[in-house]
CSV table of N, CA and C in Angstrom, one decimal:
chain,number,residue,atom,x,y,z
A,18,MET,N,46.6,-9.7,9.2
A,18,MET,CA,45.8,-10.9,9.5
A,18,MET,C,45.6,-11.7,8.2
A,19,THR,N,45.4,-11.1,7.1
A,19,THR,CA,45.1,-11.8,5.9
A,19,THR,C,46.3,-12.6,5.5
A,20,ALA,N,47.5,-12.1,5.7
A,20,ALA,CA,48.7,-12.8,5.4
A,20,ALA,C,48.9,-14.1,6.2
A,21,TYR,N,48.4,-14.1,7.4
A,21,TYR,CA,48.5,-15.3,8.3
A,21,TYR,C,47.5,-16.4,7.9
A,22,ILE,N,46.3,-16.0,7.6
A,22,ILE,CA,45.2,-17.0,7.3
A,22,ILE,C,45.6,-18.0,6.3
A,23,PRO,N,46.1,-17.6,5.1
A,23,PRO,CA,46.4,-18.6,4.1
A,23,PRO,C,47.3,-19.7,4.5
A,24,ARG,N,48.3,-19.3,5.4
A,24,ARG,CA,49.2,-20.3,5.8
A,24,ARG,C,48.6,-21.4,6.8
A,25,VAL,N,47.5,-21.1,7.3
A,25,VAL,CA,46.8,-22.0,8.2
A,25,VAL,C,45.7,-22.8,7.6
A,26,ASN,N,44.9,-22.1,6.8
A,26,ASN,CA,43.6,-22.7,6.3
A,26,ASN,C,43.5,-22.9,4.8
A,27,ALA,N,44.5,-22.7,4.0
A,27,ALA,CA,44.4,-22.8,2.6
A,27,ALA,C,44.8,-24.2,2.1
A,28,ILE,N,44.2,-24.6,1.0
A,28,ILE,CA,44.6,-25.8,0.3
A,28,ILE,C,46.1,-25.6,-0.1
A,29,PRO,N,46.9,-26.6,0.0
A,29,PRO,CA,48.4,-26.4,-0.3
A,29,PRO,C,48.6,-26.1,-1.8
A,30,PHE,N,49.7,-25.3,-2.0
A,30,PHE,CA,50.0,-24.8,-3.3
A,30,PHE,C,50.2,-26.0,-4.3
A,31,ASP,N,50.7,-27.1,-3.8
A,31,ASP,CA,51.0,-28.3,-4.7
A,31,ASP,C,49.7,-28.8,-5.4
A,32,VAL,N,48.6,-28.6,-4.7
A,32,VAL,CA,47.3,-29.0,-5.3
A,32,VAL,C,47.0,-28.1,-6.5
A,33,PHE,N,47.2,-26.8,-6.3
A,33,PHE,CA,47.0,-25.8,-7.4
A,33,PHE,C,48.0,-26.0,-8.5
A,34,ALA,N,49.2,-26.4,-8.2
A,34,ALA,CA,50.3,-26.5,-9.2
A,34,ALA,C,49.9,-27.6,-10.3
A,35,SER,N,49.1,-28.5,-10.0
A,35,SER,CA,48.7,-29.5,-10.9
A,35,SER,C,47.3,-29.2,-11.4
A,36,PRO,N,47.1,-29.1,-12.8
A,36,PRO,CA,45.7,-28.8,-13.3
A,36,PRO,C,44.8,-30.0,-12.9
A,37,ALA,N,45.3,-31.2,-13.0
A,37,ALA,CA,44.4,-32.4,-12.7
A,37,ALA,C,44.0,-32.4,-11.3
A,38,ALA,N,44.9,-32.2,-10.4
A,38,ALA,CA,44.6,-32.2,-8.9
A,38,ALA,C,43.7,-31.1,-8.6
A,39,SER,N,44.0,-29.9,-9.2
A,39,SER,CA,43.2,-28.7,-8.9
A,39,SER,C,41.7,-28.9,-9.3
A,40,ALA,N,41.5,-29.6,-10.5
A,40,ALA,CA,40.2,-29.8,-11.0
A,40,ALA,C,39.5,-31.0,-10.3
A,41,LEU,N,40.3,-32.0,-10.0
A,41,LEU,CA,39.6,-33.2,-9.4
A,41,LEU,C,39.3,-33.1,-7.9
A,42,LEU,N,40.0,-32.3,-7.2
A,42,LEU,CA,39.8,-32.1,-5.8
A,42,LEU,C,38.3,-31.6,-5.5
A,43,PRO,N,37.9,-30.5,-6.1
A,43,PRO,CA,36.5,-30.1,-5.8
A,43,PRO,C,35.5,-31.2,-6.4
A,44,ILE,N,35.8,-31.8,-7.5
A,44,ILE,CA,34.9,-32.9,-8.0
A,44,ILE,C,34.7,-34.0,-7.0
A,45,ALA,N,35.9,-34.4,-6.4
A,45,ALA,CA,35.9,-35.5,-5.5
A,45,ALA,C,35.2,-35.1,-4.2
A,46,LEU,N,35.4,-33.9,-3.7
A,46,LEU,CA,34.8,-33.5,-2.5
A,46,LEU,C,33.3,-33.3,-2.7
A,47,GLY,N,32.9,-32.7,-3.8
A,47,GLY,CA,31.5,-32.5,-4.1
A,47,GLY,C,30.7,-33.8,-4.2
A,48,THR,N,31.4,-34.8,-4.9
A,48,THR,CA,30.8,-36.1,-5.1
A,48,THR,C,30.6,-36.8,-3.7
A,49,THR,N,31.6,-36.7,-2.9
A,49,THR,CA,31.5,-37.2,-1.5
A,49,THR,C,30.4,-36.7,-0.7
A,50,ILE,N,30.3,-35.3,-0.7
A,50,ILE,CA,29.1,-34.7,0.0
A,50,ILE,C,27.8,-35.1,-0.6
A,51,GLY,N,27.7,-35.2,-2.0
A,51,GLY,CA,26.5,-35.6,-2.6
A,51,GLY,C,26.1,-37.0,-2.2
A,52,PHE,N,27.0,-37.9,-2.2
A,52,PHE,CA,26.6,-39.3,-1.9
A,52,PHE,C,26.4,-39.5,-0.4
A,53,SER,N,27.1,-38.6,0.4
A,53,SER,CA,26.9,-38.8,1.9
A,53,SER,C,25.6,-38.2,2.3
A,54,SER,N,24.9,-37.5,1.5
A,54,SER,CA,23.6,-36.9,1.8
A,54,SER,C,22.4,-37.8,1.5
A,55,ARG,N,22.7,-39.0,1.3
A,55,ARG,CA,21.6,-40.0,0.9
A,55,ARG,C,20.8,-39.5,-0.3
A,56,PRO,N,21.4,-39.7,-1.5
A,56,PRO,CA,20.7,-39.2,-2.7
A,56,PRO,C,19.3,-39.5,-2.9
A,57,LYS,N,18.8,-40.7,-2.5
A,57,LYS,CA,17.4,-41.1,-2.7
A,57,LYS,C,16.5,-40.2,-1.8
A,58,GLN,N,17.0,-40.1,-0.5
A,58,GLN,CA,16.3,-39.2,0.4
A,58,GLN,C,16.2,-37.8,0.0
A,59,THR,N,17.4,-37.3,-0.5
A,59,THR,CA,17.5,-35.9,-1.0
A,59,THR,C,16.5,-35.7,-2.1
A,60,LYS,N,16.4,-36.7,-3.1
A,60,LYS,CA,15.5,-36.6,-4.2
A,60,LYS,C,14.1,-36.5,-3.7
A,61,ARG,N,13.7,-37.3,-2.8
A,61,ARG,CA,12.3,-37.3,-2.2
A,61,ARG,C,12.0,-36.0,-1.6
A,62,THR,N,13.0,-35.5,-0.8
A,62,THR,CA,12.8,-34.2,-0.1
A,62,THR,C,12.6,-33.1,-1.2
A,63,TYR,N,13.5,-33.1,-2.2
A,63,TYR,CA,13.4,-32.1,-3.3
A,63,TYR,C,12.1,-32.1,-4.0
A,64,GLN,N,11.5,-33.3,-4.2
A,64,GLN,CA,10.2,-33.4,-4.9
A,64,GLN,C,9.1,-33.0,-4.0
A,65,ALA,N,9.2,-33.2,-2.6
A,65,ALA,CA,8.1,-32.9,-1.7
A,65,ALA,C,8.0,-31.4,-1.4
A,66,MET,N,9.1,-30.6,-1.7
A,66,MET,CA,9.0,-29.2,-1.3
A,66,MET,C,8.3,-28.4,-2.4
A,67,LYS,N,7.6,-27.3,-2.0
A,67,LYS,CA,7.1,-26.4,-2.9
A,67,LYS,C,8.3,-25.7,-3.6
A,68,GLN,N,8.2,-25.6,-4.9
A,68,GLN,CA,9.3,-25.1,-5.7
A,68,GLN,C,9.0,-23.8,-6.5
A,69,PRO,N,9.9,-23.0,-6.7
A,69,PRO,CA,9.7,-21.8,-7.5
A,69,PRO,C,9.7,-22.2,-9.0
A,70,PRO,N,9.2,-21.3,-9.9
A,70,PRO,CA,9.3,-21.6,-11.3
A,70,PRO,C,10.7,-21.8,-11.8
A,71,LEU,N,10.9,-22.5,-12.8
A,71,LEU,CA,12.2,-22.7,-13.5
A,71,LEU,C,13.1,-23.7,-12.7
A,72,ARG,N,12.5,-24.4,-11.8
A,72,ARG,CA,13.4,-25.4,-11.1
A,72,ARG,C,13.7,-26.6,-12.0
A,73,PRO,N,15.0,-27.0,-12.1
A,73,PRO,CA,15.4,-28.1,-12.9
A,73,PRO,C,15.0,-29.4,-12.3
A,74,PRO,N,14.9,-30.5,-13.1
A,74,PRO,CA,14.7,-31.8,-12.5
A,74,PRO,C,15.9,-32.2,-11.7
A,75,PRO,N,15.7,-33.1,-10.7
A,75,PRO,CA,16.9,-33.4,-9.8
A,75,PRO,C,18.1,-34.0,-10.5
A,76,GLN,N,17.9,-34.7,-11.6
A,76,GLN,CA,19.0,-35.4,-12.3
A,76,GLN,C,19.9,-34.4,-13.0
A,77,VAL,N,19.6,-33.1,-13.1
A,77,VAL,CA,20.4,-32.1,-13.7
A,77,VAL,C,21.6,-31.7,-12.8
A,78,PHE,N,21.3,-31.7,-11.5
A,78,PHE,CA,22.3,-31.2,-10.5
A,78,PHE,C,23.7,-31.9,-10.5
A,79,GLY,N,23.7,-33.2,-10.6
A,79,GLY,CA,25.0,-33.9,-10.6
A,79,GLY,C,25.9,-33.6,-11.7
A,80,PRO,N,25.4,-33.7,-13.0
A,80,PRO,CA,26.3,-33.3,-14.1
A,80,PRO,C,26.7,-31.8,-14.1
A,81,VAL,N,25.8,-30.9,-13.7
A,81,VAL,CA,26.1,-29.5,-13.7
A,81,VAL,C,27.2,-29.2,-12.7
A,82,TRP,N,27.0,-29.8,-11.5
A,82,TRP,CA,28.0,-29.5,-10.5
A,82,TRP,C,29.3,-30.1,-10.8
A,83,THR,N,29.3,-31.3,-11.4
A,83,THR,CA,30.6,-31.9,-11.8
A,83,THR,C,31.4,-31.0,-12.7
A,84,LEU,N,30.7,-30.5,-13.7
A,84,LEU,CA,31.3,-29.5,-14.7
A,84,LEU,C,31.8,-28.3,-14.0
A,85,LEU,N,30.9,-27.7,-13.1
A,85,LEU,CA,31.3,-26.5,-12.4
A,85,LEU,C,32.5,-26.7,-11.5
A,86,TYR,N,32.5,-27.8,-10.8
A,86,TYR,CA,33.6,-28.1,-9.9
A,86,TYR,C,34.9,-28.2,-10.6
A,87,GLY,N,34.8,-28.9,-11.8
A,87,GLY,CA,36.0,-29.0,-12.6
A,87,GLY,C,36.5,-27.6,-13.1
A,88,LEU,N,35.6,-26.8,-13.6
A,88,LEU,CA,35.9,-25.4,-14.1
A,88,LEU,C,36.5,-24.6,-12.9
A,89,MET,N,35.9,-24.6,-11.8
A,89,MET,CA,36.4,-23.8,-10.7
A,89,MET,C,37.8,-24.2,-10.2
A,90,GLY,N,38.0,-25.5,-10.2
A,90,GLY,CA,39.3,-26.0,-9.9
A,90,GLY,C,40.4,-25.6,-10.9
A,91,TYR,N,40.0,-25.7,-12.2
A,91,TYR,CA,41.0,-25.3,-13.2
A,91,TYR,C,41.2,-23.8,-13.2
A,92,ALA,N,40.2,-23.1,-12.9
A,92,ALA,CA,40.3,-21.6,-12.8
A,92,ALA,C,41.3,-21.3,-11.7
A,93,ALA,N,41.1,-22.0,-10.6
A,93,ALA,CA,42.0,-21.7,-9.4
A,93,ALA,C,43.5,-22.1,-9.8
A,94,HIS,N,43.6,-23.2,-10.4
A,94,HIS,CA,45.0,-23.6,-10.9
A,94,HIS,C,45.6,-22.5,-11.7
A,95,ARG,N,44.9,-22.0,-12.7
A,95,ARG,CA,45.5,-21.0,-13.6
A,95,ARG,C,45.8,-19.7,-12.8
A,96,ALA,N,44.9,-19.3,-12.0
A,96,ALA,CA,45.1,-18.0,-11.3
A,96,ALA,C,46.2,-18.1,-10.3
A,97,VAL,N,46.2,-19.1,-9.5
A,97,VAL,CA,47.2,-19.3,-8.4
A,97,VAL,C,48.6,-19.5,-9.0
A,98,THR,N,48.7,-20.3,-10.1
A,98,THR,CA,50.0,-20.5,-10.7
A,98,THR,C,50.5,-19.2,-11.5
A,99,GLN,N,49.6,-18.4,-12.0
A,99,GLN,CA,50.0,-17.2,-12.7
A,99,GLN,C,50.4,-16.1,-11.7
A,100,ALA,N,50.0,-16.2,-10.5
A,100,ALA,CA,50.3,-15.2,-9.5
A,100,ALA,C,51.5,-15.5,-8.6
A,101,THR,N,52.3,-16.4,-9.0
A,101,THR,CA,53.5,-16.8,-8.2
A,101,THR,C,54.5,-15.7,-8.0
A,102,ALA,N,54.5,-14.7,-8.9
A,102,ALA,CA,55.4,-13.6,-8.8
A,102,ALA,C,55.0,-12.7,-7.6
A,103,SER,N,53.7,-12.9,-7.2
A,103,SER,CA,53.3,-12.1,-6.0
A,103,SER,C,52.8,-13.2,-5.0
A,104,PRO,N,53.7,-13.7,-4.1
A,104,PRO,CA,53.3,-14.7,-3.1
A,104,PRO,C,52.1,-14.3,-2.3
A,105,LEU,N,52.0,-13.1,-1.9
A,105,LEU,CA,50.9,-12.6,-1.1
A,105,LEU,C,49.5,-12.8,-1.8
A,106,LEU,N,49.5,-12.4,-3.1
A,106,LEU,CA,48.3,-12.5,-3.9
A,106,LEU,C,48.0,-14.0,-4.1
A,107,SER,N,49.0,-14.8,-4.4
A,107,SER,CA,48.8,-16.2,-4.6
A,107,SER,C,48.2,-16.9,-3.3
A,108,ASP,N,48.8,-16.5,-2.2
A,108,ASP,CA,48.3,-17.0,-0.9
A,108,ASP,C,46.9,-16.6,-0.6
A,109,ARG,N,46.6,-15.3,-0.9
A,109,ARG,CA,45.2,-14.8,-0.7
A,109,ARG,C,44.2,-15.6,-1.6
A,110,MET,N,44.6,-15.8,-2.8
A,110,MET,CA,43.7,-16.5,-3.7
A,110,MET,C,43.5,-18.0,-3.2
A,111,ARG,N,44.5,-18.6,-2.8
A,111,ARG,CA,44.4,-20.0,-2.3
A,111,ARG,C,43.5,-20.0,-1.0
A,112,SER,N,43.6,-19.0,-0.2
A,112,SER,CA,42.8,-18.9,1.0
A,112,SER,C,41.3,-18.7,0.7
A,113,LEU,N,41.1,-17.7,-0.2
A,113,LEU,CA,39.7,-17.4,-0.6
A,113,LEU,C,39.1,-18.6,-1.3
A,114,TYR,N,39.8,-19.2,-2.2
A,114,TYR,CA,39.3,-20.4,-2.9
A,114,TYR,C,38.9,-21.5,-1.9
A,115,SER,N,39.8,-21.7,-0.9
A,115,SER,CA,39.6,-22.7,0.1
A,115,SER,C,38.3,-22.4,0.9
A,116,VAL,N,38.1,-21.2,1.3
A,116,VAL,CA,36.9,-20.8,2.0
A,116,VAL,C,35.7,-21.0,1.2
A,117,GLN,N,35.7,-20.5,-0.1
A,117,GLN,CA,34.6,-20.6,-0.9
A,117,GLN,C,34.2,-22.1,-1.2
A,118,LEU,N,35.2,-23.0,-1.3
A,118,LEU,CA,35.0,-24.4,-1.5
A,118,LEU,C,34.3,-25.0,-0.3
A,119,GLY,N,34.8,-24.6,0.9
A,119,GLY,CA,34.1,-25.0,2.2
A,119,GLY,C,32.7,-24.5,2.2
A,120,LEU,N,32.4,-23.3,1.9
A,120,LEU,CA,31.0,-22.8,1.9
A,120,LEU,C,30.2,-23.5,0.9
A,121,ASN,N,30.8,-23.8,-0.3
A,121,ASN,CA,30.0,-24.5,-1.3
A,121,ASN,C,29.6,-25.9,-0.8
A,122,LEU,N,30.6,-26.6,-0.2
A,122,LEU,CA,30.3,-28.0,0.3
A,122,LEU,C,29.4,-28.0,1.5
A,123,LEU,N,29.3,-26.9,2.2
A,123,LEU,CA,28.4,-26.8,3.4
A,123,LEU,C,27.0,-26.6,3.0
A,124,TRP,N,26.7,-26.1,1.8
A,124,TRP,CA,25.3,-25.8,1.5
A,124,TRP,C,24.4,-27.0,1.5
A,125,MET,N,24.8,-28.1,1.0
A,125,MET,CA,23.9,-29.3,0.9
A,125,MET,C,23.6,-29.9,2.3
A,126,PRO,N,24.6,-30.0,3.2
A,126,PRO,CA,24.2,-30.4,4.6
A,126,PRO,C,23.3,-29.4,5.3
A,127,LEU,N,23.5,-28.1,5.1
A,127,LEU,CA,22.6,-27.1,5.7
A,127,LEU,C,21.2,-27.3,5.1
A,128,PHE,N,21.0,-27.4,3.8
A,128,PHE,CA,19.7,-27.5,3.2
A,128,PHE,C,19.0,-28.8,3.4
A,129,PHE,N,19.7,-29.9,3.0
A,129,PHE,CA,19.1,-31.2,3.0
A,129,PHE,C,19.3,-32.0,4.3
A,130,GLY,N,20.5,-31.7,4.9
A,130,GLY,CA,20.7,-32.4,6.2
A,130,GLY,C,20.0,-31.8,7.4
A,131,LEU,N,20.3,-30.6,7.6
A,131,LEU,CA,19.7,-29.9,8.7
A,131,LEU,C,18.3,-29.3,8.4
A,132,ARG,N,18.0,-29.3,7.1
A,132,ARG,CA,16.7,-28.7,6.6
A,132,ARG,C,16.5,-27.3,7.1
A,133,LYS,N,17.5,-26.5,6.9
A,133,LYS,CA,17.5,-25.1,7.3
A,133,LYS,C,17.7,-24.2,6.1
A,134,PRO,N,16.7,-23.9,5.3
A,134,PRO,CA,16.9,-23.1,4.1
A,134,PRO,C,17.4,-21.7,4.4
A,135,VAL,N,17.1,-21.1,5.6
A,135,VAL,CA,17.6,-19.8,5.9
A,135,VAL,C,19.1,-19.8,6.1
A,136,PHE,N,19.6,-20.9,6.7
A,136,PHE,CA,21.1,-21.0,6.9
A,136,PHE,C,21.7,-21.2,5.5
A,137,ALA,N,21.1,-22.1,4.7
A,137,ALA,CA,21.6,-22.4,3.3
A,137,ALA,C,21.6,-21.1,2.5
A,138,LEU,N,20.6,-20.2,2.7
A,138,LEU,CA,20.5,-19.0,1.9
A,138,LEU,C,21.7,-18.1,2.4
A,139,ALA,N,21.9,-18.0,3.7
A,139,ALA,CA,23.0,-17.1,4.2
A,139,ALA,C,24.3,-17.7,3.6
A,140,ASP,N,24.5,-19.0,3.6
A,140,ASP,CA,25.7,-19.6,3.0
A,140,ASP,C,25.9,-19.2,1.6
A,141,ILE,N,24.8,-19.4,0.8
A,141,ILE,CA,25.0,-19.1,-0.7
A,141,ILE,C,25.1,-17.7,-1.0
A,142,VAL,N,24.5,-16.8,-0.2
A,142,VAL,CA,24.7,-15.4,-0.4
A,142,VAL,C,26.2,-15.0,-0.1
A,143,SER,N,26.8,-15.6,0.9
A,143,SER,CA,28.2,-15.4,1.2
A,143,SER,C,29.0,-16.0,0.1
A,144,LEU,N,28.6,-17.1,-0.4
A,144,LEU,CA,29.4,-17.7,-1.5
A,144,LEU,C,29.3,-16.9,-2.8
A,145,VAL,N,28.2,-16.3,-3.1
A,145,VAL,CA,28.1,-15.4,-4.3
A,145,VAL,C,29.1,-14.2,-4.1
A,146,GLY,N,29.0,-13.6,-2.9
A,146,GLY,CA,29.9,-12.4,-2.7
A,146,GLY,C,31.4,-12.8,-2.8
A,147,LEU,N,31.7,-13.8,-2.1
A,147,LEU,CA,33.1,-14.3,-2.1
A,147,LEU,C,33.6,-14.6,-3.5
A,148,ASN,N,32.7,-15.3,-4.3
A,148,ASN,CA,33.1,-15.7,-5.6
A,148,ASN,C,33.1,-14.5,-6.6
A,149,GLY,N,32.3,-13.5,-6.3
A,149,GLY,CA,32.3,-12.3,-7.1
A,149,GLY,C,33.7,-11.7,-7.0
A,150,TYR,N,34.2,-11.6,-5.8
A,150,TYR,CA,35.5,-11.0,-5.5
A,150,TYR,C,36.6,-11.9,-6.1
A,151,LEU,N,36.5,-13.2,-5.9
A,151,LEU,CA,37.5,-14.1,-6.4
A,151,LEU,C,37.5,-14.1,-8.0
A,152,THR,N,36.4,-14.0,-8.6
A,152,THR,CA,36.3,-13.8,-10.1
A,152,THR,C,37.0,-12.6,-10.5
A,153,TYR,N,36.8,-11.5,-9.8
A,153,TYR,CA,37.4,-10.2,-10.1
A,153,TYR,C,38.9,-10.4,-10.0
A,154,THR,N,39.4,-11.0,-8.9
A,154,THR,CA,40.8,-11.2,-8.7
A,154,THR,C,41.4,-12.1,-9.7
A,155,TYR,N,40.7,-13.2,-10.1
A,155,TYR,CA,41.2,-14.1,-11.2
A,155,TYR,C,41.4,-13.3,-12.5
A,156,PHE,N,40.4,-12.5,-12.9
A,156,PHE,CA,40.6,-11.7,-14.1
A,156,PHE,C,41.8,-10.8,-14.0
A,157,SER,N,42.2,-10.3,-12.8
A,157,SER,CA,43.4,-9.5,-12.7
A,157,SER,C,44.7,-10.2,-13.0
A,158,VAL,N,44.7,-11.5,-12.9
A,158,VAL,CA,45.9,-12.2,-13.1
A,158,VAL,C,45.9,-13.1,-14.4
A,159,ASP,N,44.7,-13.6,-14.7
A,159,ASP,CA,44.6,-14.5,-15.9
A,159,ASP,C,43.1,-14.5,-16.4
A,160,GLU,N,43.0,-14.0,-17.6
A,160,GLU,CA,41.7,-13.8,-18.2
A,160,GLU,C,40.9,-15.1,-18.3
A,161,VAL,N,41.6,-16.2,-18.7
A,161,VAL,CA,41.0,-17.5,-18.9
A,161,VAL,C,40.4,-18.0,-17.5
A,162,ALA,N,41.2,-17.8,-16.4
A,162,ALA,CA,40.7,-18.2,-15.1
A,162,ALA,C,39.4,-17.4,-14.7
A,163,GLY,N,39.4,-16.1,-15.1
A,163,GLY,CA,38.2,-15.3,-14.8
A,163,GLY,C,37.0,-15.8,-15.6
A,164,TRP,N,37.2,-16.1,-16.8
A,164,TRP,CA,36.1,-16.6,-17.6
A,164,TRP,C,35.6,-18.0,-17.2
A,165,CYS,N,36.5,-18.8,-16.7
A,165,CYS,CA,36.1,-20.1,-16.2
A,165,CYS,C,35.2,-20.0,-15.0
A,166,GLN,N,35.2,-18.8,-14.3
A,166,GLN,CA,34.4,-18.6,-13.1
A,166,GLN,C,33.0,-18.1,-13.5
A,167,ILE,N,32.8,-17.6,-14.7
A,167,ILE,CA,31.5,-17.0,-15.1
A,167,ILE,C,30.4,-18.0,-15.0
A,168,PRO,N,30.5,-19.3,-15.6
A,168,PRO,CA,29.4,-20.2,-15.5
A,168,PRO,C,29.0,-20.5,-14.0
A,169,TYR,N,30.1,-20.6,-13.2
A,169,TYR,CA,29.9,-20.9,-11.7
A,169,TYR,C,29.1,-19.7,-11.1
A,170,MET,N,29.5,-18.5,-11.4
A,170,MET,CA,28.8,-17.3,-10.9
A,170,MET,C,27.3,-17.3,-11.3
A,171,ALA,N,27.1,-17.7,-12.6
A,171,ALA,CA,25.7,-17.7,-13.1
A,171,ALA,C,24.9,-18.8,-12.4
A,172,TRP,N,25.5,-19.9,-12.2
A,172,TRP,CA,24.7,-21.0,-11.5
A,172,TRP,C,24.5,-20.7,-10.1
A,173,LEU,N,25.5,-20.0,-9.4
A,173,LEU,CA,25.3,-19.6,-8.0
A,173,LEU,C,24.1,-18.6,-7.9
A,174,GLY,N,24.0,-17.7,-8.9
A,174,GLY,CA,22.9,-16.8,-8.9
A,174,GLY,C,21.6,-17.5,-9.0
A,175,PHE,N,21.5,-18.5,-9.9
A,175,PHE,CA,20.3,-19.3,-10.1
A,175,PHE,C,20.0,-20.2,-8.8
A,176,ALA,N,21.1,-20.7,-8.2
A,176,ALA,CA,20.9,-21.5,-7.0
A,176,ALA,C,20.4,-20.6,-5.8
A,177,THR,N,20.9,-19.4,-5.8
A,177,THR,CA,20.4,-18.5,-4.8
A,177,THR,C,18.9,-18.2,-5.0
A,178,TYR,N,18.5,-18.0,-6.2
A,178,TYR,CA,17.0,-17.9,-6.5
A,178,TYR,C,16.3,-19.1,-6.0
A,179,LEU,N,16.8,-20.3,-6.4
A,179,LEU,CA,16.1,-21.5,-6.0
A,179,LEU,C,16.0,-21.7,-4.4
A,180,THR,N,17.1,-21.4,-3.8
A,180,THR,CA,17.2,-21.5,-2.3
A,180,THR,C,16.2,-20.5,-1.7
A,181,ALA,N,16.2,-19.3,-2.1
A,181,ALA,CA,15.3,-18.3,-1.5
A,181,ALA,C,13.8,-18.6,-1.9
A,182,GLY,N,13.6,-19.1,-3.1
A,182,GLY,CA,12.3,-19.5,-3.5
A,182,GLY,C,11.7,-20.6,-2.7
A,183,VAL,N,12.5,-21.7,-2.5
A,183,VAL,CA,12.0,-22.8,-1.7
A,183,VAL,C,11.8,-22.4,-0.3
A,184,GLY,N,12.7,-21.6,0.3
A,184,GLY,CA,12.5,-21.1,1.6
A,184,GLY,C,11.2,-20.3,1.8
A,185,TYR,N,11.0,-19.4,0.9
A,185,TYR,CA,9.8,-18.5,1.0
A,185,TYR,C,8.5,-19.3,0.8
A,186,LEU,N,8.5,-20.2,-0.3
A,186,LEU,CA,7.3,-20.9,-0.6
A,186,LEU,C,6.9,-22.0,0.5
A,187,ASN,N,7.9,-22.4,1.2
A,187,ASN,CA,7.7,-23.4,2.3
A,187,ASN,C,7.7,-22.8,3.7
A,188,ASN,N,7.6,-21.4,3.7
A,188,ASN,CA,7.6,-20.7,5.0
A,188,ASN,C,8.8,-21.0,5.8
A,189,TRP,N,9.9,-21.2,5.1
A,189,TRP,CA,11.3,-21.5,5.7
A,189,TRP,C,11.3,-22.7,6.6
A,190,ASP,N,10.4,-23.6,6.3
A,190,ASP,CA,10.3,-24.9,7.1
A,190,ASP,C,10.2,-26.1,6.1
A,191,ILE,N,11.3,-26.8,6.0
A,191,ILE,CA,11.3,-28.0,5.1
A,191,ILE,C,11.6,-29.2,6.0
A,192,SER,N,11.2,-29.2,7.2
A,192,SER,CA,11.5,-30.3,8.1
A,192,SER,C,10.7,-31.5,7.6
A,193,GLU,N,11.1,-32.7,8.0
A,193,GLU,CA,10.5,-33.9,7.6
A,193,GLU,C,9.0,-33.9,8.0
A,194,SER,N,8.7,-33.5,9.2
A,194,SER,CA,7.3,-33.5,9.6
A,194,SER,C,6.4,-32.6,8.8
A,195,THR,N,7.0,-31.4,8.4
A,195,THR,CA,6.2,-30.5,7.6
A,195,THR,C,6.0,-31.1,6.2
A,196,LEU,N,7.1,-31.6,5.6
A,196,LEU,CA,7.0,-32.2,4.2
A,196,LEU,C,6.1,-33.4,4.2
A,197,ALA,N,6.1,-34.2,5.3
A,197,ALA,CA,5.3,-35.4,5.3
A,197,ALA,C,3.8,-35.1,5.3
A,198,LYS,N,3.4,-34.0,5.8
A,198,LYS,CA,2.0,-33.6,5.8
A,198,LYS,C,1.5,-33.3,4.3
A,199,ARG,N,2.5,-33.0,3.5
A,199,ARG,CA,2.1,-32.6,2.1
A,199,ARG,C,2.0,-33.8,1.2
A,200,VAL,N,2.6,-34.9,1.5
A,200,VAL,CA,2.6,-36.1,0.7
A,200,VAL,C,1.4,-36.9,0.8
């Protein structure tokens, strides 16, 4: 089954073949999701929620994610193009990368769109596990690709803490009606 999935759901190899396309694709998709989530509303929601200690100011997220998206795309480029001697491994990495990118892009609509921190937490925990495996796989074919994943893994760990903290501190309810009572 694993051999079949990449041919159906993976980002095409030609995207990974180009370092620029590989880095710019996640940046463009992340930016699109960020702007489609109504940034001013998202910022108000973020400020209205009870937050765990160490939460960064909202203006940090855009630059951090832009850098991380670029690094993850470049890492994928290096790993996938280095693994061309093993088409099955290359296909598997393309498939896993595609799934993790989808999970990553899903987090914001789950958290800020649907206001479901428990679903966002499940998403990000899945994302951490998948990227842990992907990082391990990248290291097996290209050390630079593996190291490019480390900042992303660290940020995902921090984002998991923030997601769980917000969920817990807000009794897993960040609906508009609940947050409106606090303002």
